[in-house]
Coordinates of C-alpha atoms in Angstrom, one line a residue:
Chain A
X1 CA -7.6 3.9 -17.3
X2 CA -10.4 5.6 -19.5
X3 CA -12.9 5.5 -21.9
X4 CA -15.4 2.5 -22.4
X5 CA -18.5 4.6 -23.4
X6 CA -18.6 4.5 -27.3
X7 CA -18.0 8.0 -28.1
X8 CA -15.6 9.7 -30.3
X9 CA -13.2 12.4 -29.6
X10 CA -15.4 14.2 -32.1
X11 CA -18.4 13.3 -30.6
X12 CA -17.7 14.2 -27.0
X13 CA -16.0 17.8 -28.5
X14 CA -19.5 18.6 -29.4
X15 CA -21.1 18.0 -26.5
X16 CA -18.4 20.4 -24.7
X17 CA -20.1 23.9 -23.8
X18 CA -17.9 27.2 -23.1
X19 CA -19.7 27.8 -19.7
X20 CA -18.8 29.3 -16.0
X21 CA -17.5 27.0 -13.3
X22 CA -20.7 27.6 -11.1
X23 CA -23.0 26.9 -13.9
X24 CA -21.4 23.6 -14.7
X25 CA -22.1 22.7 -11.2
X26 CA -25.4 23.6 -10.8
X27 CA -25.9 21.5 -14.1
X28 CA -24.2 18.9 -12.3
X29 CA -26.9 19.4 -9.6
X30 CA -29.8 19.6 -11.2
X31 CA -28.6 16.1 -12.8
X32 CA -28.7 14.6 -9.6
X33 CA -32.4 16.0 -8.8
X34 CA -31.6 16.7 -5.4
X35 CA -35.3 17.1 -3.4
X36 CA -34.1 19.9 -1.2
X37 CA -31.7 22.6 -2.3
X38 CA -31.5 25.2 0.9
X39 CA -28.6 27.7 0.6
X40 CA -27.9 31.2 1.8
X41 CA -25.4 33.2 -0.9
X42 CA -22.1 34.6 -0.5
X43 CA -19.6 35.3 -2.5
X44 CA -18.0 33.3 -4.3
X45 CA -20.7 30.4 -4.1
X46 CA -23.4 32.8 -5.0
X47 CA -23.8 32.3 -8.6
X48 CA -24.2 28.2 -7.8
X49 CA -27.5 28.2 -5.9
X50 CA -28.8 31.5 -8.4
X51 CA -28.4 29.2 -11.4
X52 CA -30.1 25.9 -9.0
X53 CA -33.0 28.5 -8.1
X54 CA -33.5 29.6 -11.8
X55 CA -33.7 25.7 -13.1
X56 CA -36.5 25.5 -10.1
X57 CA -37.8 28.8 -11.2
X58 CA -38.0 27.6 -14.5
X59 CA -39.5 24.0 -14.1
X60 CA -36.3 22.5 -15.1
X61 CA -35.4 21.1 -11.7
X62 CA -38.2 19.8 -9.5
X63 CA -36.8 20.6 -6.3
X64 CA -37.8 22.3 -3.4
X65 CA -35.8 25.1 -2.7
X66 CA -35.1 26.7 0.4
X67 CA -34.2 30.5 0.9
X68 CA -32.7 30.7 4.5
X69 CA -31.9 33.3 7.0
X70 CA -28.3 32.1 7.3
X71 CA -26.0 29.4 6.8
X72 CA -26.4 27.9 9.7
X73 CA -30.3 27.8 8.7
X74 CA -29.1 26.2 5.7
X75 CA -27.4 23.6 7.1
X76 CA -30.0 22.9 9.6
X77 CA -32.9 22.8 7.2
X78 CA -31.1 20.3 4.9
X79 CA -30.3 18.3 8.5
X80 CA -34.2 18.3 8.6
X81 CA -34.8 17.1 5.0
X82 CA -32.3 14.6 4.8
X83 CA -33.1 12.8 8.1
X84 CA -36.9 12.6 6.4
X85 CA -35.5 11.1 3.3
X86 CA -34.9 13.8 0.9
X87 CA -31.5 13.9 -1.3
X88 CA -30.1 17.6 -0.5
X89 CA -27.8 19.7 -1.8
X90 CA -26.3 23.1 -0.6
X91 CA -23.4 25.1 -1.2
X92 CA -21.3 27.6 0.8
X93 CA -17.8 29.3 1.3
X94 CA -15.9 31.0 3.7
X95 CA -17.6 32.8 6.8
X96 CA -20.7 31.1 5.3
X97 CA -18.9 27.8 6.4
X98 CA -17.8 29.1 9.6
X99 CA -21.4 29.6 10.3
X100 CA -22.6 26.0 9.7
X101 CA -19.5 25.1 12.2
X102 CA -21.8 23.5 14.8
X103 CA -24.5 22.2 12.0
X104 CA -21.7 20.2 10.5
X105 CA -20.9 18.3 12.7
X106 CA -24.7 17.2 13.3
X107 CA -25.0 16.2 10.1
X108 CA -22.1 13.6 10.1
X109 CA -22.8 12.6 13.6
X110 CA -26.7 12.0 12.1
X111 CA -24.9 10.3 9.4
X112 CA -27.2 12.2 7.0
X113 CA -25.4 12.0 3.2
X114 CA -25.8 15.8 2.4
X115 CA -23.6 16.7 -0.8
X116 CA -22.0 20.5 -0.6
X117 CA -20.1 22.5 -2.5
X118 CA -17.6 24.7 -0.7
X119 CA -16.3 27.6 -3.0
X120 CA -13.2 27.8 -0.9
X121 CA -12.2 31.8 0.2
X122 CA -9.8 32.8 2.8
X123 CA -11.4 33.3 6.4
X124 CA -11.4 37.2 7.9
X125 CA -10.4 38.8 9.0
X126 CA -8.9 41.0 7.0
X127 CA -11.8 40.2 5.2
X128 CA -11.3 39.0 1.9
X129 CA -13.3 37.5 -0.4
X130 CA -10.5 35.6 -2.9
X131 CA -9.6 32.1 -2.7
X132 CA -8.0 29.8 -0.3
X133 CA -8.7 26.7 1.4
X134 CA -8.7 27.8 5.2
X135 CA -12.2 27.8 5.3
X136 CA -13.0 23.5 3.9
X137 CA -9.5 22.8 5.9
X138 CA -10.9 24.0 9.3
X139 CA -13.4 21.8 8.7
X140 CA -11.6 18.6 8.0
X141 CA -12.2 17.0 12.1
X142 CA -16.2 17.9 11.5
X143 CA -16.6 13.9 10.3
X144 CA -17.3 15.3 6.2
X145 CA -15.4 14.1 3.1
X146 CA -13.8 16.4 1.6
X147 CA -13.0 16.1 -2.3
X148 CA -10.8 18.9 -3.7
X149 CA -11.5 19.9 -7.5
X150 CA -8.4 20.6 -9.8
X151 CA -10.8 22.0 -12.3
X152 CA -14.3 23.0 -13.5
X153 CA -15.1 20.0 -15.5
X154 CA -13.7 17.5 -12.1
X155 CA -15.6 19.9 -9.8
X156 CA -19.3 19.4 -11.5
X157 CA -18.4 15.4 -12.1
X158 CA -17.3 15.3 -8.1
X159 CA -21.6 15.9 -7.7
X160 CA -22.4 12.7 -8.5
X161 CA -19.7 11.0 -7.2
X162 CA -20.3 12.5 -3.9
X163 CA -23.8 11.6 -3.8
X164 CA -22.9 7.9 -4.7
X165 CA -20.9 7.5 -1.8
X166 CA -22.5 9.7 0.5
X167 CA -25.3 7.7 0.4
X168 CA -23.6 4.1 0.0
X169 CA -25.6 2.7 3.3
X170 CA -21.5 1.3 4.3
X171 CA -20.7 4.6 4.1
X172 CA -23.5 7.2 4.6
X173 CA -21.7 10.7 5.8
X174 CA -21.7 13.8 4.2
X175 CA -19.4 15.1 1.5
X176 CA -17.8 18.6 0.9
X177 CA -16.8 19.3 -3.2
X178 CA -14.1 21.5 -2.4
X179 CA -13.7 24.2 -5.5
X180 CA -11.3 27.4 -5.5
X181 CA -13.6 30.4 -5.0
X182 CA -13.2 32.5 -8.2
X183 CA -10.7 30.6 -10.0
X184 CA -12.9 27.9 -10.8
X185 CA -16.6 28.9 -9.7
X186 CA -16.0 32.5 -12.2
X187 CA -14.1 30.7 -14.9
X188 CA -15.5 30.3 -18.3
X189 CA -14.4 27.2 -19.6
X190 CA -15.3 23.8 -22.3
X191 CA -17.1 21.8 -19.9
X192 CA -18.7 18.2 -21.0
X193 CA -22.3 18.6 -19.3
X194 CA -24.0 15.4 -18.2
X195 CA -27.3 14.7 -18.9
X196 CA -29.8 13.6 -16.2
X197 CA -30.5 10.2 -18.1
X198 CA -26.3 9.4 -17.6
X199 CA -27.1 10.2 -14.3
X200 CA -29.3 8.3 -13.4
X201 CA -28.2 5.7 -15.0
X202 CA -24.7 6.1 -13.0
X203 CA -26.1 6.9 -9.5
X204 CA -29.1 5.1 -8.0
X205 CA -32.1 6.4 -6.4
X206 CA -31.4 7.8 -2.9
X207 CA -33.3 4.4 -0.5
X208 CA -32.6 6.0 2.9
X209 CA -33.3 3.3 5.5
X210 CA -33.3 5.3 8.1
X211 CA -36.0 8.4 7.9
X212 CA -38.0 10.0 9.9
X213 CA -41.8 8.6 9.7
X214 CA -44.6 9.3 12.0
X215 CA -45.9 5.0 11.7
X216 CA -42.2 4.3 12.8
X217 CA -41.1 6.9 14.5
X218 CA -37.2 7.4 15.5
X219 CA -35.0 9.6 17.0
X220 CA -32.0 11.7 15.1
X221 CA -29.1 12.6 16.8
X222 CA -30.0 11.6 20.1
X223 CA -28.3 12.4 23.6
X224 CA -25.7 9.6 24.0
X225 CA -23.9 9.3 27.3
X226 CA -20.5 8.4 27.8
X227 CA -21.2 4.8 27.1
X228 CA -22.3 4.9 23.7
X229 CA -20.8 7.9 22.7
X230 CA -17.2 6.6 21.5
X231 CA -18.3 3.6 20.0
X232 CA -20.7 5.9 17.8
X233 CA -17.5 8.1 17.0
X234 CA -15.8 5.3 16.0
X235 CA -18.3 4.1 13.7
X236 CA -18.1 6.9 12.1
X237 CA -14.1 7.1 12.0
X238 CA -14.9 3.5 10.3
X239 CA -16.8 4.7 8.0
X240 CA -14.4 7.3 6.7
X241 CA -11.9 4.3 6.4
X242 CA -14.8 2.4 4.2
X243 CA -14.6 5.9 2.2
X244 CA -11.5 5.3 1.8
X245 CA -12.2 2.2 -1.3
X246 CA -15.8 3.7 -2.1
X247 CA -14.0 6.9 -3.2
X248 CA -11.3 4.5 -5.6
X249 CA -14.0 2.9 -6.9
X250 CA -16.9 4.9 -7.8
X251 CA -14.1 7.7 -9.3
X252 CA -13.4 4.2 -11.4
X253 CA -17.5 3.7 -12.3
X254 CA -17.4 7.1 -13.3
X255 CA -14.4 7.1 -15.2
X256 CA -15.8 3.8 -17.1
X257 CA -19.1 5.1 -17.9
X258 CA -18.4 9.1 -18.7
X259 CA -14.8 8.8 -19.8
X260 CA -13.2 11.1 -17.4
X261 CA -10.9 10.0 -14.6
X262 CA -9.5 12.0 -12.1
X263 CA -7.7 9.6 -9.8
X264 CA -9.0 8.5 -7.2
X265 CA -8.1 9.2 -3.6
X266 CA -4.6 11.1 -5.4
X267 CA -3.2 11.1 -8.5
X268 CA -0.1 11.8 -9.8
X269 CA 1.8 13.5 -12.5
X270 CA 5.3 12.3 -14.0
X271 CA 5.4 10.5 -10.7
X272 CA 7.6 7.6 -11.5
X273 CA 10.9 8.5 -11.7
X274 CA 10.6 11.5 -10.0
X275 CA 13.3 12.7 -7.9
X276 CA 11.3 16.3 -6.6
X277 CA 7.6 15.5 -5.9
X278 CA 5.4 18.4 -4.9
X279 CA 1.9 17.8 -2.8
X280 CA -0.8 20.1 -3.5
X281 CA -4.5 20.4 -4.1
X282 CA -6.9 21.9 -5.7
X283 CA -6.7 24.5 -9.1
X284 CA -3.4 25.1 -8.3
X285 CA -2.1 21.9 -10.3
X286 CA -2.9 23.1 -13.5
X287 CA 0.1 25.8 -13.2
X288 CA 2.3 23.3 -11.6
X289 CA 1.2 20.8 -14.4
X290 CA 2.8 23.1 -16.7
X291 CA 5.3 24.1 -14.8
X292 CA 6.6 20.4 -14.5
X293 CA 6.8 19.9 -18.2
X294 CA 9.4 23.1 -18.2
X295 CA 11.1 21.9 -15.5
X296 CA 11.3 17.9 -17.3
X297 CA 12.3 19.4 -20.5
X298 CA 15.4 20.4 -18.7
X299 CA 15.8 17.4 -17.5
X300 CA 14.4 18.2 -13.9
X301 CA 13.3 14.9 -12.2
X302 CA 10.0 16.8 -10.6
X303 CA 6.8 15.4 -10.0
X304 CA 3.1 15.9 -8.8
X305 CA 1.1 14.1 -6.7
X306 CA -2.6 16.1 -6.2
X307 CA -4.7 14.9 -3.4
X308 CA -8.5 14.5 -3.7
X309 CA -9.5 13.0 -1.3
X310 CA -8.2 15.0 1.7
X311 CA -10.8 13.6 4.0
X312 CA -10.3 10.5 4.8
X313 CA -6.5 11.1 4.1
X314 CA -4.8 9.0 1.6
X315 CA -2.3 7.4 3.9
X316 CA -1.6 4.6 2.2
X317 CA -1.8 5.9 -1.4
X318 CA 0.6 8.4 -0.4
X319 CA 3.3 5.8 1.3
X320 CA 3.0 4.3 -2.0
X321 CA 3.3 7.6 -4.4
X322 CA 5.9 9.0 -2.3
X323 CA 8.3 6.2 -1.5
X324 CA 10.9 6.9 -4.0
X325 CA 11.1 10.4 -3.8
X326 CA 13.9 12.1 -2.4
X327 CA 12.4 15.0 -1.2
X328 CA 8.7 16.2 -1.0
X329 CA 7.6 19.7 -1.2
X330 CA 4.2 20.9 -0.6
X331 CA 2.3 24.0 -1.7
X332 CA -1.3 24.4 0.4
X333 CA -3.8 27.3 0.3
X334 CA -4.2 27.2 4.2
X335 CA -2.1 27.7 7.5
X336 CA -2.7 26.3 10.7
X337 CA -1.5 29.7 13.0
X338 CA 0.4 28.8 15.5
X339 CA 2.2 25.3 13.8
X340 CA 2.5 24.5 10.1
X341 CA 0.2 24.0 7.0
X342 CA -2.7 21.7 8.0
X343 CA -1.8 19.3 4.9
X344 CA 2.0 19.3 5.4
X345 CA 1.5 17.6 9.1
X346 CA -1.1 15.1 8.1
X347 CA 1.3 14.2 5.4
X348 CA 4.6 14.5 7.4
X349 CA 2.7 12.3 10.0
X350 CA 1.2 9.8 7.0
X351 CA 5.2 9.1 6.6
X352 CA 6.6 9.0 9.9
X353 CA 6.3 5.5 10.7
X354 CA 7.7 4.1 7.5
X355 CA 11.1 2.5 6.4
X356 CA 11.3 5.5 3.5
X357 CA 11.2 8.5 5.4
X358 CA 11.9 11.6 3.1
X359 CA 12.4 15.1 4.1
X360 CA 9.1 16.7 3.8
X361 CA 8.9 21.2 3.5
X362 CA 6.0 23.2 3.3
X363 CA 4.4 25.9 1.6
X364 CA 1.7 27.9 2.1
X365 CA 1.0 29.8 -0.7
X366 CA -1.7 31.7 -2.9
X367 CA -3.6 33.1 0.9
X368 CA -6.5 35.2 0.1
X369 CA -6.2 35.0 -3.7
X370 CA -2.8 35.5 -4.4
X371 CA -1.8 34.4 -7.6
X372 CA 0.9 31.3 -7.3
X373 CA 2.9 31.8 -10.6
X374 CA 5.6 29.6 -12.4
X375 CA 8.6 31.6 -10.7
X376 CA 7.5 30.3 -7.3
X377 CA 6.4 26.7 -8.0
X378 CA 10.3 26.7 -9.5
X379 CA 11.4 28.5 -6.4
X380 CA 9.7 25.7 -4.1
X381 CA 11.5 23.1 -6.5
X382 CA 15.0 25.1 -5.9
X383 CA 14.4 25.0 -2.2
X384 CA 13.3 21.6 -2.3
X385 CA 16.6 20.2 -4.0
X386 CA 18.7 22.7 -1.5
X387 CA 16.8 20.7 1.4
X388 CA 17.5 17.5 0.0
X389 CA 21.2 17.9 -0.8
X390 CA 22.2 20.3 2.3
X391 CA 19.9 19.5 5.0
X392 CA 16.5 21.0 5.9
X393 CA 16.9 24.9 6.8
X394 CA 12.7 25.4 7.0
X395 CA 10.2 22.7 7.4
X396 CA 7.9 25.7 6.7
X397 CA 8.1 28.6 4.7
X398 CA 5.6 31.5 3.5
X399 CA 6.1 31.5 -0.6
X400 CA 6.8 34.8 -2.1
X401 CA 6.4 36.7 1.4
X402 CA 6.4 40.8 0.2
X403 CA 9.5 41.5 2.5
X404 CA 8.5 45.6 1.9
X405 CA 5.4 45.3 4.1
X406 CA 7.2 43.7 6.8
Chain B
X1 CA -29.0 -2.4 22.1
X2 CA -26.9 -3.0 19.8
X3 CA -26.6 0.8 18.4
X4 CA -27.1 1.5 14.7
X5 CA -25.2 3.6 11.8
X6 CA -27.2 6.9 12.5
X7 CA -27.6 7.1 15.9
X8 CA -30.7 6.6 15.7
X9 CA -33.2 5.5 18.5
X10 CA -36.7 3.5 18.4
X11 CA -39.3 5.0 20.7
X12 CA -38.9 4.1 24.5
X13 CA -35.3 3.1 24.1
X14 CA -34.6 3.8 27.3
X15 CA -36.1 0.8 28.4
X16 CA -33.1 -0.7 26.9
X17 CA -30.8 2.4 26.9
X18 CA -29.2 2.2 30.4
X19 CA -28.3 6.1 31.1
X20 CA -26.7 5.7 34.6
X21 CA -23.4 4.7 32.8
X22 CA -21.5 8.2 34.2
X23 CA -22.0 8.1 37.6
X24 CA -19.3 8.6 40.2
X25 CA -20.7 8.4 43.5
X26 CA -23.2 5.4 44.1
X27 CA -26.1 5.6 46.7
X28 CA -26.1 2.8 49.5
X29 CA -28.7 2.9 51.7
X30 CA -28.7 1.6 54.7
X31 CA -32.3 -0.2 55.3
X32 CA -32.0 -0.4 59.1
X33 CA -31.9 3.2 59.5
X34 CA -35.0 3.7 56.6
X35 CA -38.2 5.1 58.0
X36 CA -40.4 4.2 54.8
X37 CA -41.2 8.1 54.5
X38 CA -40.2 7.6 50.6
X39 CA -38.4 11.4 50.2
X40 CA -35.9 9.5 48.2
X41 CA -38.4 8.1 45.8
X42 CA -40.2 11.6 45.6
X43 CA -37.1 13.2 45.3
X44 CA -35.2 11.5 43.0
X45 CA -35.0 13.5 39.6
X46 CA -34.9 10.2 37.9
X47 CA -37.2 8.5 39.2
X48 CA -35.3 5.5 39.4
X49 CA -35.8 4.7 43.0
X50 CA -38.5 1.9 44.0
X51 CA -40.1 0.4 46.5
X52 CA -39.1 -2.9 46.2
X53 CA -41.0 -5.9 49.0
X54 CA -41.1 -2.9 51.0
X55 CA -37.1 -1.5 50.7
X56 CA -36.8 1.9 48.8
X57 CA -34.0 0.8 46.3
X58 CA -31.8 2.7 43.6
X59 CA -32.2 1.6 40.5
X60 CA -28.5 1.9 39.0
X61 CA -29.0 1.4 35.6
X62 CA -30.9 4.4 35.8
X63 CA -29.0 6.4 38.8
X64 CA -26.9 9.1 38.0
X65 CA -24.9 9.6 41.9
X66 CA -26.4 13.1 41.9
X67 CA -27.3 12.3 45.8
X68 CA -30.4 14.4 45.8
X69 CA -31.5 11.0 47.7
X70 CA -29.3 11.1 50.3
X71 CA -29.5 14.5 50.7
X72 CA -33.7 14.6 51.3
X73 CA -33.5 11.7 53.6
X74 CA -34.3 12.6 57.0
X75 CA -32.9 9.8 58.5
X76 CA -29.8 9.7 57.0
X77 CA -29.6 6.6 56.2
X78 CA -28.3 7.0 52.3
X79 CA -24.4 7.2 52.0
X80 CA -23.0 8.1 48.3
X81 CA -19.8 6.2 47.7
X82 CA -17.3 6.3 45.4
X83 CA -18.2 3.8 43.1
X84 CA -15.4 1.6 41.9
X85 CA -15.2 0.5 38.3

């Protein structure tokens, strides 16, 4: 599926710098010279926009960049700036995304193609600062794409991608880069960085057609009464299924021109014959990468199938991927209180109405930073087989619950 | 209009932009009754009722059925009905 670009193994080692998760993406940023950066920091995203606003301090990124009250301020500035034209950027986590609730929603109802990374970080309270992904999956009805990152290196090439279909005029609606707070935006890892001249050569020139101009003047967001309203919602539900190819192929652009391919809506891992398949996303999938290659080499039939694309939701893709298995477990950084894991019913729902319907549990696992080890990816593959050969005891069940503080 | 992807309105689009669409009760005036005194036009916070060849009428692309109208008039002679669909 890879590789046209004539570069050598060698070649592309070189370019590879040892740097932190955040930095890589602020790289990624500054590649896409984004006119408006407006951010507010908390932690974990902080480090992002404090790398973007010493590339402006430093002349290396002509941008203008924004120092707001609040996230909500963010939000709404870059509503501003994108509906007069300008390509913007901002970045947030956690309460900091709670904040922007109502702003969000304005900007995909504006159909403005803002690109935003979400270091994702459990919601208080108790407040904590570690990773989950309660925070971006809250926010999955506000009208955004949402791409989830498996590692460092995806999350900083999912910049460009996202501004390339953000601003496809078919599409045109904002995009979330989802990236585990911590785990990925504190890492140090080898990351390929992009130069601006690949980038520019991969994603075009941001031509809004829409903007706001005093000799044409036009109105954003306008009241719309109950007979325009669903038609616009619609349009933009239409859009998201539009998303649904422009994400396939522009992950495919990428992959042909820089080499690295992701997958596109999902992707999957020792998929084919696999009897076990686990759904997750996000960092997580690097353990249970590993963890599958124990588990084949004793002749475990387990596979992975890792979404990225969580908004719109891979319906088909996942029909397709999942159809053989004979049981589907999945792992997800979130809970909805008061039903199940928010992924686990869009996926138990993505497979209700077909002929293959396989018994589908649920995990939630890793909630405000906890670590999700080898033991209990093997323990959800143990309770996956027992569900599949005896009959479903849990649809859902907290993984490694500390039964001493109960 | 035909609406576009953004929502997005030119000025004085509600020349084309009907906004009565979410009214329940409609305003039926009864023209024997009317007095010409023009409360209803006055009144009207939409200002979508106009003398017409001399008749005071509702303009119901514009009307909302808030009944201010028939409320003002002295002479009674505005009924709000339930408008049927």
């Amino acid at each position: 599926m890879i590789a046209k670009e004539e570069m050598s193994l060698k070649e592309r080692m070189a370019r590879m710098k040892v740097v932190e998760g955040s930095y890589a993406v602020a790289h990624a940023v500054k590649c896409c010279a984004p006119d408006v950066i407006s951010a507010y920091p908390i932690t974990p995203q902080t480090h992002i926009v404090e790398h973007l606003s010493q590339f402006v301090a430093d002349g290396e990124l002509d941008s203008e960049f924004l120092t707001v009250d609040s996230e909500f301020s963010a939000m709404s500035s870059l509503v501003g700036a994108s509906a007069a034209g300008a390509r913007c950027y901002s970045s947030t986590t956690s309460q900091g995304l709670a904040l922007m609730w109502e702003v969000l929603y304005n900007a995909a109802g504006m159909r403005l193609p803002i690109v935003m990374t979400v270091a994702n970080r459990a919601l208080s309270a108790p407040l904590n600062i570690w990773n989950d992904q309660q925070d971006s999956v809250g926010a999955r009805d506000s009208g955004w794409i949402q791409l989830y990152a498996e590692d460092v290196q995806e999350a900083a090439d999912a910049i460009p991608q996202a501004y390339k279909i953000a601003e496809d005029p078919e599409i045109l609606t904002p995009v979330m880069v989802c990236m585990d707070g911590f785990i990925l935006t504190h890492v140090y890892e080898p990351v390929e960085l992009m130069s601006a001249e690949e980038v520019e050569r991969f994603l075009p020139p941001y031509r809004p057609e829409h903007i706001l101009d005093p000799n044409n003047p036009k109105t954003f967001g306008a009241f719309a009464d109950p007979s325009y309203f669903t038609e616009l919602r619609y349009m933009q539900w239409d859009a998201h299924r539009r998303a649904l190819n422009k994400i396939e192929t522009v992950a495919r652009e990428f992959a042909e021109q820089f080499g690295r391919w992701y997958g596109g809506l999902i992707d999957t891992y020792h998929a084919d014959d696999a009897e076990v398949m686990i759904v997750t996303m996000g960092s997580v999938i690097g353990t249970i990468k590993d963890c599958i290659d124990m588990m084949r080499s004793e002749g475990l039939k387990v596979g992975l199938v890792k979404i990225r694309s969580y908004r719109p939701f891979p319906t088909e893709a996942l029909r397709k991927a999942l159809k053989d298995a004979e049981v589907v477990a999945v792992i997800e950084k979130d809970v909805t209180v008061g039903n199940e894991g928010a992924l686990l019913t869009d996926l138990k729902a993505a497979l209700y109405n077909t002929p293959a319907r396989v018994p589908v549990i649920g995990f939630p696992a890793g909630l405000g930073g906890r670590d999700i080890t080898v033991r209990d990816i093997r323990r959800v593959v143990d309770k996956a087989i027992a569900a599949r050969d005896r009959g479903i005891e849990a649809e859902m069940e907290f993984l490694s619950l500390r039964e001493d503080l109960l | 209009m035909k609406i576009t992807v953004a929502a997005l309105t030119e000025p004085g689009s509600t020349v084309v932009n009907k906004t009565g669409g979410w009214r329940t009760f409609v305003p039926v005036v009864n023209h024997r009754r009317c007095i010409k005194c023009s409360l209803c036009e006055i009144y009207c916070p939409e200002g979508c009722i106009h003398q017409i060849e001399g008749l005071f009428v509702p303009d119901l692309d514009y009307c909302k059925g808030c009944g201010v109208c028939a409320h003002e008039c002295p002479r009674k002679a505005i009924d709000m009905v339930l408008e049927e669909k």
